[in-house]
Each structure stands twice: as C-alpha cells, then as structure tokens.
PDB file of C-alpha atoms in Angstrom:
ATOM      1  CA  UNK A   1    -119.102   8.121  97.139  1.00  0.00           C
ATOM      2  CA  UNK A   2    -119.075   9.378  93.700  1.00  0.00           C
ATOM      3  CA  UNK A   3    -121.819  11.876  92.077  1.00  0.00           C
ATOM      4  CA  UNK A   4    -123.134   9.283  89.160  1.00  0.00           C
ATOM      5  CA  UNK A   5    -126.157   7.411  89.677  1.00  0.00           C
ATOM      6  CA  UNK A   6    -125.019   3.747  91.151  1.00  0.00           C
ATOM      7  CA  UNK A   7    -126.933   0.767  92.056  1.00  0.00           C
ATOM      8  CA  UNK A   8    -125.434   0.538  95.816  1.00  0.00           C
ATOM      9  CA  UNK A   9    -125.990  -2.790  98.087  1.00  0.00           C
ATOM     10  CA  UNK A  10    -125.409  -2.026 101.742  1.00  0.00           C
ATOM     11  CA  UNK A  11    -124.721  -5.604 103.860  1.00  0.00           C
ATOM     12  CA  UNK A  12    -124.564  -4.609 107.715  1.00  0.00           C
ATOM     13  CA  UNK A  13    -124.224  -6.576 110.666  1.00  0.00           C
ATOM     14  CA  UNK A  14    -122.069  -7.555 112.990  1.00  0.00           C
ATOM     15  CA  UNK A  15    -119.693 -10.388 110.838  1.00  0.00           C
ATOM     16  CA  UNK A  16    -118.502 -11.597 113.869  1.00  0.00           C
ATOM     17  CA  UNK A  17    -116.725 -13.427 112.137  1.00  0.00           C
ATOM     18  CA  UNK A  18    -117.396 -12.885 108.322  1.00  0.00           C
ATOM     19  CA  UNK A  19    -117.989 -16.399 107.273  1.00  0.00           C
ATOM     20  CA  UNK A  20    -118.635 -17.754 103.325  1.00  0.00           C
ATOM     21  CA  UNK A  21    -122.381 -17.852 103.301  1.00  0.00           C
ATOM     22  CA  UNK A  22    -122.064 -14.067 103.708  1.00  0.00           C
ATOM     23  CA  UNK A  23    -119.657 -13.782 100.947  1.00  0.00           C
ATOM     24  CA  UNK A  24    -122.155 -15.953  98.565  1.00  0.00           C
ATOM     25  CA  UNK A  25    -125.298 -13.832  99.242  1.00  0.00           C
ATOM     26  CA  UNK A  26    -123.334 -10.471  98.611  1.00  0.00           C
ATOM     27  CA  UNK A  27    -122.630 -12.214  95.653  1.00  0.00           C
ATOM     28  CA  UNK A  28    -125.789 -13.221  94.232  1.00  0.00           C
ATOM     29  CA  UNK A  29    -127.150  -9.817  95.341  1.00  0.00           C
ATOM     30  CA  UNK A  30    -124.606  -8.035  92.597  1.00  0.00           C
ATOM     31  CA  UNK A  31    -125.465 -10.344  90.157  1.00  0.00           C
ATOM     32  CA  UNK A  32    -129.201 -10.597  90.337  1.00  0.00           C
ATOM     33  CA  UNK A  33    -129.665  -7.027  90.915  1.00  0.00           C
ATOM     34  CA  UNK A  34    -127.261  -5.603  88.703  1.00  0.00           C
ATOM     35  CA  UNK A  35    -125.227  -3.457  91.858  1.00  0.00           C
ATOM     36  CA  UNK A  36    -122.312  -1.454  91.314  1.00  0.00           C
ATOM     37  CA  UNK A  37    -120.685  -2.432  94.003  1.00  0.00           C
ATOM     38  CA  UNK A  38    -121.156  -3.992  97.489  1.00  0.00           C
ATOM     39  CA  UNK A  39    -120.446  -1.992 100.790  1.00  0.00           C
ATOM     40  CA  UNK A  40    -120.403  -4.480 104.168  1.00  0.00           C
ATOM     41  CA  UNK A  41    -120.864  -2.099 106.827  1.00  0.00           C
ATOM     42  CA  UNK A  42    -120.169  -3.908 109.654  1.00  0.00           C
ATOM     43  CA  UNK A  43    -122.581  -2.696 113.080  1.00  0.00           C
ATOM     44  CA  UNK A  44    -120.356  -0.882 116.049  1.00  0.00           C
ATOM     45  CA  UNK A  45    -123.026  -1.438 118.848  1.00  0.00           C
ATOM     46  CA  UNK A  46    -126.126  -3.175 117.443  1.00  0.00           C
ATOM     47  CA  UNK A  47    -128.926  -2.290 119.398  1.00  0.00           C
ATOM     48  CA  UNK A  48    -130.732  -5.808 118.957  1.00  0.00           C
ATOM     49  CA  UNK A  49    -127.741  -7.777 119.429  1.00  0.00           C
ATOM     50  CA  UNK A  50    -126.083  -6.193 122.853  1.00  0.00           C
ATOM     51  CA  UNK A  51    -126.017  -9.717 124.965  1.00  0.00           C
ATOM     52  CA  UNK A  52    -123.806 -11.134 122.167  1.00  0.00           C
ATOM     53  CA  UNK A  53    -119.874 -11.520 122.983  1.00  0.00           C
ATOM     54  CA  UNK A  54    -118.434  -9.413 119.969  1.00  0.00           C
ATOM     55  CA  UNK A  55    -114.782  -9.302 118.764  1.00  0.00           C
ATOM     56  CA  UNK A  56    -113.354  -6.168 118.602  1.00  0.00           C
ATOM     57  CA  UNK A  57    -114.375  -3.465 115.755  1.00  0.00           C
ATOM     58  CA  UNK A  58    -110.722  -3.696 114.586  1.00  0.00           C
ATOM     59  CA  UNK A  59    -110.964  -7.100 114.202  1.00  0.00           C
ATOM     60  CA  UNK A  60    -114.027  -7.822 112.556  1.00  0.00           C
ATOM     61  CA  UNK A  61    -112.798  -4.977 110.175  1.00  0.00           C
ATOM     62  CA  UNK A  62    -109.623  -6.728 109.505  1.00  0.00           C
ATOM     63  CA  UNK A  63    -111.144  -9.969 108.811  1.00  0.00           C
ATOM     64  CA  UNK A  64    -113.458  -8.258 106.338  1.00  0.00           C
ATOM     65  CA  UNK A  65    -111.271  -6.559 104.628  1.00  0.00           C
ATOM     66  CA  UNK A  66    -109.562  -9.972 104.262  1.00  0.00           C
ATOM     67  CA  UNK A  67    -112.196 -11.679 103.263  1.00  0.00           C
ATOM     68  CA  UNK A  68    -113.009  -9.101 100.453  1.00  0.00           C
ATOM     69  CA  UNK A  69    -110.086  -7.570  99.107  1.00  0.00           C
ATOM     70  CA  UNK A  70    -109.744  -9.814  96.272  1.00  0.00           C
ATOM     71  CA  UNK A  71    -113.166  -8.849  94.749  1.00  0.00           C
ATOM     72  CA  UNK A  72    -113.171  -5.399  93.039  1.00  0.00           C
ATOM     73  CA  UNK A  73    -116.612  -4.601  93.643  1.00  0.00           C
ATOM     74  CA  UNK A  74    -116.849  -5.272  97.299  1.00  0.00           C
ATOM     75  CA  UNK A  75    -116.093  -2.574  99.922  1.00  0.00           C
ATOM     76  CA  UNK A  76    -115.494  -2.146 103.444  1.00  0.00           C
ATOM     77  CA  UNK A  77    -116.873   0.734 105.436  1.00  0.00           C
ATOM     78  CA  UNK A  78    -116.142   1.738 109.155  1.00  0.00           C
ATOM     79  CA  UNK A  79    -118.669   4.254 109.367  1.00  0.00           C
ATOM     80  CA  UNK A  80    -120.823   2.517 111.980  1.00  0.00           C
ATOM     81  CA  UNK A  81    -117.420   1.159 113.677  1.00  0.00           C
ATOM     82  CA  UNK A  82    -116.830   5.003 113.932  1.00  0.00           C
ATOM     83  CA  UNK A  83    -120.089   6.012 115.334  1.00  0.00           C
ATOM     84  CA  UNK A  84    -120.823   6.635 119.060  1.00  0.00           C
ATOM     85  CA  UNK A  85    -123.549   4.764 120.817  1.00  0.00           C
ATOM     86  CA  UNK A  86    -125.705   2.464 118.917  1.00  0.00           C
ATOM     87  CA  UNK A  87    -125.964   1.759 115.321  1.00  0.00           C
ATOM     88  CA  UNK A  88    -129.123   2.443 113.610  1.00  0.00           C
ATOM     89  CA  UNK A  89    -129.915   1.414 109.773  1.00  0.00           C
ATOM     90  CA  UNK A  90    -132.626   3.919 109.088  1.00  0.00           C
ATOM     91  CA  UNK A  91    -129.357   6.792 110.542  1.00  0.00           C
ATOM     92  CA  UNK A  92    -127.042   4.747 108.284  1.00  0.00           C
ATOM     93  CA  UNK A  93    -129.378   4.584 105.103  1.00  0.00           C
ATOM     94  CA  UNK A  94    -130.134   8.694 105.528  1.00  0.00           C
ATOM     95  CA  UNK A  95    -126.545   9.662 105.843  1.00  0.00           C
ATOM     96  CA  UNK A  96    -126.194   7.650 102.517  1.00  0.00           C
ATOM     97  CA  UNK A  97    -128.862   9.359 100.486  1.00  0.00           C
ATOM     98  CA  UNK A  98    -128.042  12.770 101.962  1.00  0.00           C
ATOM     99  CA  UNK A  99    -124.430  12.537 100.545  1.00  0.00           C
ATOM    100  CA  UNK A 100    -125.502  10.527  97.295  1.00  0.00           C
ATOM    101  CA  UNK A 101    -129.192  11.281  96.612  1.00  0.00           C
ATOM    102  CA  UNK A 102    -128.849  10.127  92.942  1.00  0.00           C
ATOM    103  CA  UNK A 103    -127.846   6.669  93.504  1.00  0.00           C
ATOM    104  CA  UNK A 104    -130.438   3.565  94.147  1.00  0.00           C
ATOM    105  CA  UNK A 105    -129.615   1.725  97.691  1.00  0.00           C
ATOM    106  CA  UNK A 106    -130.407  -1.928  97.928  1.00  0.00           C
ATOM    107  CA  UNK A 107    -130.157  -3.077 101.865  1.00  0.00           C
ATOM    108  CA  UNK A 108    -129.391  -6.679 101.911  1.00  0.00           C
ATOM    109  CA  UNK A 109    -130.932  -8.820 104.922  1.00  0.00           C
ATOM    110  CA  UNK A 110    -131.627 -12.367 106.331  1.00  0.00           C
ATOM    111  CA  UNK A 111    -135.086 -13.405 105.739  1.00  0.00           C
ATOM    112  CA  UNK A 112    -135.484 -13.379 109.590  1.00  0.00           C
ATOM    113  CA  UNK A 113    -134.934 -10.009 109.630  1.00  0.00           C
ATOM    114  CA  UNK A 114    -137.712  -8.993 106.891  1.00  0.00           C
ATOM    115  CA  UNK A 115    -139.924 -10.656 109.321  1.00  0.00           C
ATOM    116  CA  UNK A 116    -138.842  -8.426 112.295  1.00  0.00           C
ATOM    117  CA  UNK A 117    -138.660  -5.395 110.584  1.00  0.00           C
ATOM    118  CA  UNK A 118    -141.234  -3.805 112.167  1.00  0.00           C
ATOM    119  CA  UNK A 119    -139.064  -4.023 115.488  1.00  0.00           C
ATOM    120  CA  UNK A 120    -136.048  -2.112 114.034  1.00  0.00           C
ATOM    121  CA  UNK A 121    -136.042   1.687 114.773  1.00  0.00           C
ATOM    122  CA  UNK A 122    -138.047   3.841 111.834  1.00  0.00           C
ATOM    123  CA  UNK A 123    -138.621   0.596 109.181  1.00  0.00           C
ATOM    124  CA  UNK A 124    -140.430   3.217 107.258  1.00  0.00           C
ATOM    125  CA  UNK A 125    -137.643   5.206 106.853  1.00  0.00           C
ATOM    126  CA  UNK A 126    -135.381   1.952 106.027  1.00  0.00           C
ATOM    127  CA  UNK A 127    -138.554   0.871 103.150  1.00  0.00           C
ATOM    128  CA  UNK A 128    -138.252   4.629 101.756  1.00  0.00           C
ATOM    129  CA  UNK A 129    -134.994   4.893 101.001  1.00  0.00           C
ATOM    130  CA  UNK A 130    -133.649   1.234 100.020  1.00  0.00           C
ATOM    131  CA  UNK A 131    -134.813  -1.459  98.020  1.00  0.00           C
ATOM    132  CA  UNK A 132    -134.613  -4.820 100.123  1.00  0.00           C
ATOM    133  CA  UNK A 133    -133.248  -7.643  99.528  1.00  0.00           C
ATOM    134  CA  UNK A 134    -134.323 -10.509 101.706  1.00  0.00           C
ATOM    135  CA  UNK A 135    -131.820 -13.590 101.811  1.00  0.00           C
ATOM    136  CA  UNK A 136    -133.672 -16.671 101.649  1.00  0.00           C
ATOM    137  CA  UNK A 137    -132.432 -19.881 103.710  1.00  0.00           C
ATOM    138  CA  UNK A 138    -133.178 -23.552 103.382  1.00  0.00           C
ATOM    139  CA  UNK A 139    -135.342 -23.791 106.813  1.00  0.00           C
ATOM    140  CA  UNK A 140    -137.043 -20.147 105.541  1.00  0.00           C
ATOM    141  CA  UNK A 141    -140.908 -20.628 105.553  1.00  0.00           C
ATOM    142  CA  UNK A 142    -141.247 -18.625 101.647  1.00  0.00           C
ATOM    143  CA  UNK A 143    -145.091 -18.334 101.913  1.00  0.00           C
ATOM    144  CA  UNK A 144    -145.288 -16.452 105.456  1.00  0.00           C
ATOM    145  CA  UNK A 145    -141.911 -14.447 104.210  1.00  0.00           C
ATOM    146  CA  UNK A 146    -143.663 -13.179 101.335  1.00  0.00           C
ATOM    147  CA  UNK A 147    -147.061 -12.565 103.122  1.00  0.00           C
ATOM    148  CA  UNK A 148    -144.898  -9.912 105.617  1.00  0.00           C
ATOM    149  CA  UNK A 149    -143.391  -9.037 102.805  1.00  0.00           C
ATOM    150  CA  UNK A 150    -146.752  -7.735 101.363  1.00  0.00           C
ATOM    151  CA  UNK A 151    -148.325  -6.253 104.570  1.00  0.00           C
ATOM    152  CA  UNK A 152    -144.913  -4.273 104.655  1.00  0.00           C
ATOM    153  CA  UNK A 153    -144.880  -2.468 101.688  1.00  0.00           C
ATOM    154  CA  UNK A 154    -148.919  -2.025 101.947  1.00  0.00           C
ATOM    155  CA  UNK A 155    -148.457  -0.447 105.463  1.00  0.00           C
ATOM    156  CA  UNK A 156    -144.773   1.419 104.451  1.00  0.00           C
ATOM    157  CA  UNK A 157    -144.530   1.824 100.580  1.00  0.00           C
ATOM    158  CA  UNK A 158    -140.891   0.439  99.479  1.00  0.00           C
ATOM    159  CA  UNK A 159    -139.811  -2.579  97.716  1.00  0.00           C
ATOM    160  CA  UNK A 160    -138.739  -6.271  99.193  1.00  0.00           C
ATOM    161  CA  UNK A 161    -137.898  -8.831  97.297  1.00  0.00           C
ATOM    162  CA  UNK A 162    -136.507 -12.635  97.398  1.00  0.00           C
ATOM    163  CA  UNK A 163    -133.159 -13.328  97.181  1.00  0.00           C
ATOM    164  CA  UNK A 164    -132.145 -17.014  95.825  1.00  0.00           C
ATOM    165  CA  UNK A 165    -128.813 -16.881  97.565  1.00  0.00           C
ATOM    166  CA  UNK A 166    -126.731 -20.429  97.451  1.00  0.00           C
ATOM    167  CA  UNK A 167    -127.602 -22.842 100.173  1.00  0.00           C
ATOM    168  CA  UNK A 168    -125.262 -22.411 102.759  1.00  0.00           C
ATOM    169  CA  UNK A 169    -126.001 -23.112 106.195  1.00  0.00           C
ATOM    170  CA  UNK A 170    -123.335 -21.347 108.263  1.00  0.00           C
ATOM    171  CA  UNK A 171    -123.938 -18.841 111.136  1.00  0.00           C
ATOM    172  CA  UNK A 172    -121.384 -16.985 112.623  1.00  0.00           C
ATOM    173  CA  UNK A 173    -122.757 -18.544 116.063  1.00  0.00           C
ATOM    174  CA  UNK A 174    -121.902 -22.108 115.239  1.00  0.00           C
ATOM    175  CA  UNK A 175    -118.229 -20.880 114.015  1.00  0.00           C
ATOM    176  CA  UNK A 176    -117.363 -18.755 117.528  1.00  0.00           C
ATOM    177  CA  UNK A 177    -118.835 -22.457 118.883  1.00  0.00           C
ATOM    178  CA  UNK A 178    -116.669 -24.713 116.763  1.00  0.00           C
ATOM    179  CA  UNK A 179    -113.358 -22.127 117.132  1.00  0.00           C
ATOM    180  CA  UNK A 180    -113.803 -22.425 121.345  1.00  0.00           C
ATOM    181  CA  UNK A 181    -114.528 -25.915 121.251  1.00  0.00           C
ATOM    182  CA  UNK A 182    -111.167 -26.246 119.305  1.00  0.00           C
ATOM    183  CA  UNK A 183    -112.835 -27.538 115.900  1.00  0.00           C
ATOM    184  CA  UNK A 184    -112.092 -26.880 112.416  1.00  0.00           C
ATOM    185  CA  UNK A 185    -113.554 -24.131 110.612  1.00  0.00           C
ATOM    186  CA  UNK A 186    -111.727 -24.556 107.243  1.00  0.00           C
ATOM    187  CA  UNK A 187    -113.945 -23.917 103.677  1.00  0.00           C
ATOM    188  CA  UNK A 188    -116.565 -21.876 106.447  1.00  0.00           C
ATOM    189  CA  UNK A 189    -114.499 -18.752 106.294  1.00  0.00           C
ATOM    190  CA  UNK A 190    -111.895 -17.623 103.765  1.00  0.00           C
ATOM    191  CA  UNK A 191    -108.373 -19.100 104.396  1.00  0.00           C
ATOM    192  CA  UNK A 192    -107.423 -15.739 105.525  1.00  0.00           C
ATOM    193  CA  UNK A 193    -110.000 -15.184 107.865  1.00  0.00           C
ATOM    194  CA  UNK A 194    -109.168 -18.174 109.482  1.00  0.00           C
ATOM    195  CA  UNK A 195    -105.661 -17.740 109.590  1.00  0.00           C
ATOM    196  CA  UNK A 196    -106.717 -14.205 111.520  1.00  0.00           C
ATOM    197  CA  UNK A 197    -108.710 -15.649 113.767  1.00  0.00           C
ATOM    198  CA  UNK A 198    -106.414 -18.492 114.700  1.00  0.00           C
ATOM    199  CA  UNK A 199    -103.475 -15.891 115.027  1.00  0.00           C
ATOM    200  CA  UNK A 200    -105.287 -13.398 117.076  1.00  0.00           C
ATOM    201  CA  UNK A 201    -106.868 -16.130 119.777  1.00  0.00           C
ATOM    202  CA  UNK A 202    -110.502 -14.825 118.871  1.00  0.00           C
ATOM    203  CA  UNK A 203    -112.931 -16.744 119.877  1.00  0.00           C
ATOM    204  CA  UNK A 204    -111.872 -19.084 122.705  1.00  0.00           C
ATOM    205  CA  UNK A 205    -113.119 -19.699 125.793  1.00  0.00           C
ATOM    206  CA  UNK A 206    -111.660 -17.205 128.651  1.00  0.00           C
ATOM    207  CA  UNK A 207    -108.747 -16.594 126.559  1.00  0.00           C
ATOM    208  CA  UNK A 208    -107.556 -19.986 126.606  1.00  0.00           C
ATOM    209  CA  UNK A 209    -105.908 -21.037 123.882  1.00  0.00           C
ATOM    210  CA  UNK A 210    -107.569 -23.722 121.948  1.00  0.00           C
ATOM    211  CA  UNK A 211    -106.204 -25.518 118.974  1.00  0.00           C
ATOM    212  CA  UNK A 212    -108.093 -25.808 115.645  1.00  0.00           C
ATOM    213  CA  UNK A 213    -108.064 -28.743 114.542  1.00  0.00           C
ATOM    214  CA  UNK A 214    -107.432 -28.655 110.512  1.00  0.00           C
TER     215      UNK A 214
END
C-alpha cells in the first residue's frame, strides 16, 4: 500500500464463484464514492459461512483475478486466503489502517449484512475505521435498512450509506446450483470465469462431471 492518502474500497467474501453482480457493485462503489481503487479480499475461513461447500482458496483466487484483471483499478488480495483460522473483518480492517493510517477505507457489503452487523465480531471496530457501503437489492426492504442503519451509527459512531448498485439478481448459490445441475451460466460470470470453472470441474455434484449447457 502506498504512503498518500487514498480513498480504499475493501469487497470481502467468499466469491465462490465471483459472479457479474459483484463486478457491477464494485463498480458503482468507485464511481459514486470517488475510490482509488478496489481491493476484493476474498474470506479464507468465514466464520458465518462454515456449513457452505467452498472451492478451493486457489481457485476462487484464480477466478478473481480473472474476472478483474482487465480493470486497472481493481485488485486482488490473498491476505485472508493466507491467514490461519478464521477470517475476521474488524482483524482485516486494523491491519489496513495500521500499515496505511492516512488513507480513508470504504467496506463494501450486501444490505443483508448491514442488518446483521451487530452479529459480526467487534462491528464497532468495523464502524470506526471504514466508511460502509451497503449494496442495495431489488427485494431489499430500504425503510427498515436505513432505520438499522441509524440505530448503528447512534449506538457505534461511523458512517453507512446506500449504495444504488445495478439490478442484478445473481447469487453465487444459484450459480454452484445451475453449474451441478449442468445449466448454463453464460453473461452470470465473466467468460473467463466460466471457462475456469468449466475446465477445473468446480462445482458438480460428487465430482461428476456435468456438462454446461451453453
């Protein structure tokens, strides 16, 4: 990280697989918000997300790099990939600041998440040190997201605001569904993600091979 003062936006999660609709709201995040730059920081061992069947770390680090590397401002980080244990923001966010104090950190999150916030490990320590940025969704209630919101940054400090991201309703659920039950995922996920995934036999059922239909 360099020593200037940069407008940072930090996507986590698990991309499993990176799909478009994360590739849009990374977008309109460096747009509305003026960022620098865009790292995806995609989660080792999630603590909230340990039941789920997740690709390998090398693989959902290839496909993001694939999926990005055409885009000057977006970056890839390993650096909860190359953690041990579980992957916490609030220890992710610190390590930031502590090597880059000068720069402004905008955490980028589904609206779901805003509203479970309070379940994550230290929120008050994720509110202090970066600006949120809540993605908002088609089905997202906008009146009850805004009223947690509020009773956040009253109880926590920090900042949270809306996101208008593009509609696009794509989960990475419904595309490990669709690849297993041998369906097309083309114009979900960039060509070459699909072309990874496809190559690589992620995704299907107990290994067997299933074919994607175009």
């Amino acid at each position: 990280m360099e020593n200037h003062h940069s407008r940072i936006g930090i996507m986590g999660g698990t991309f499993n697989p990176v799909h478009i609709g994360h590739l849009l709201i990374a977008e309109q995040s460096y747009h509305q918000y003026g960022l620098d730059q865009i790292i995806f920081m995609p989660a080792g061992h999630p603590p909230h997300k340990q039941q789920m069947k997740i690709a390998g770390n090398e693989d959902r680090l290839a496909m993001l790099r694939l999926a990005t590397k055409n885009v000057p401002y977006f970056h890839v980080s390993d650096y909860e990939l190359s953690k041990q244990g579980l992957s916490y923001t609030y220890e992710t966010l610190t390590e930031l600041r502590n090597k880059a104090p000068k720069n402004d950190y905008y955490f980028i999150m589904g609206a779901d998440s805003v509203l479970d916030l309070e379940q994550w490990c230290h929120p008050e320590i994720i509110l202090q040190i970066a600006h949120i940025l809540a993605a908002v969704r088609g089905d997202t209630d906008v009146a009850a997201l805004q009223e947690k919101a509020r009773q956040l940054m009253l109880k926590y400090g920090g900042q949270i605001s809306l996101l208008g991201a593009p509609e696009m309703d794509i989960s990475s659920r419904e595309l490990r569904e669709r690849v297993a039950d041998g369906a097309s995922i083309r114009f979900m996920v960039p060509d070459a993600v699909r072309e990874y995934i496809i190559d690589h036999g992620l995704y299907r059922i107990g290994g067997v091979p299933c074919p994607i239909r175009s």
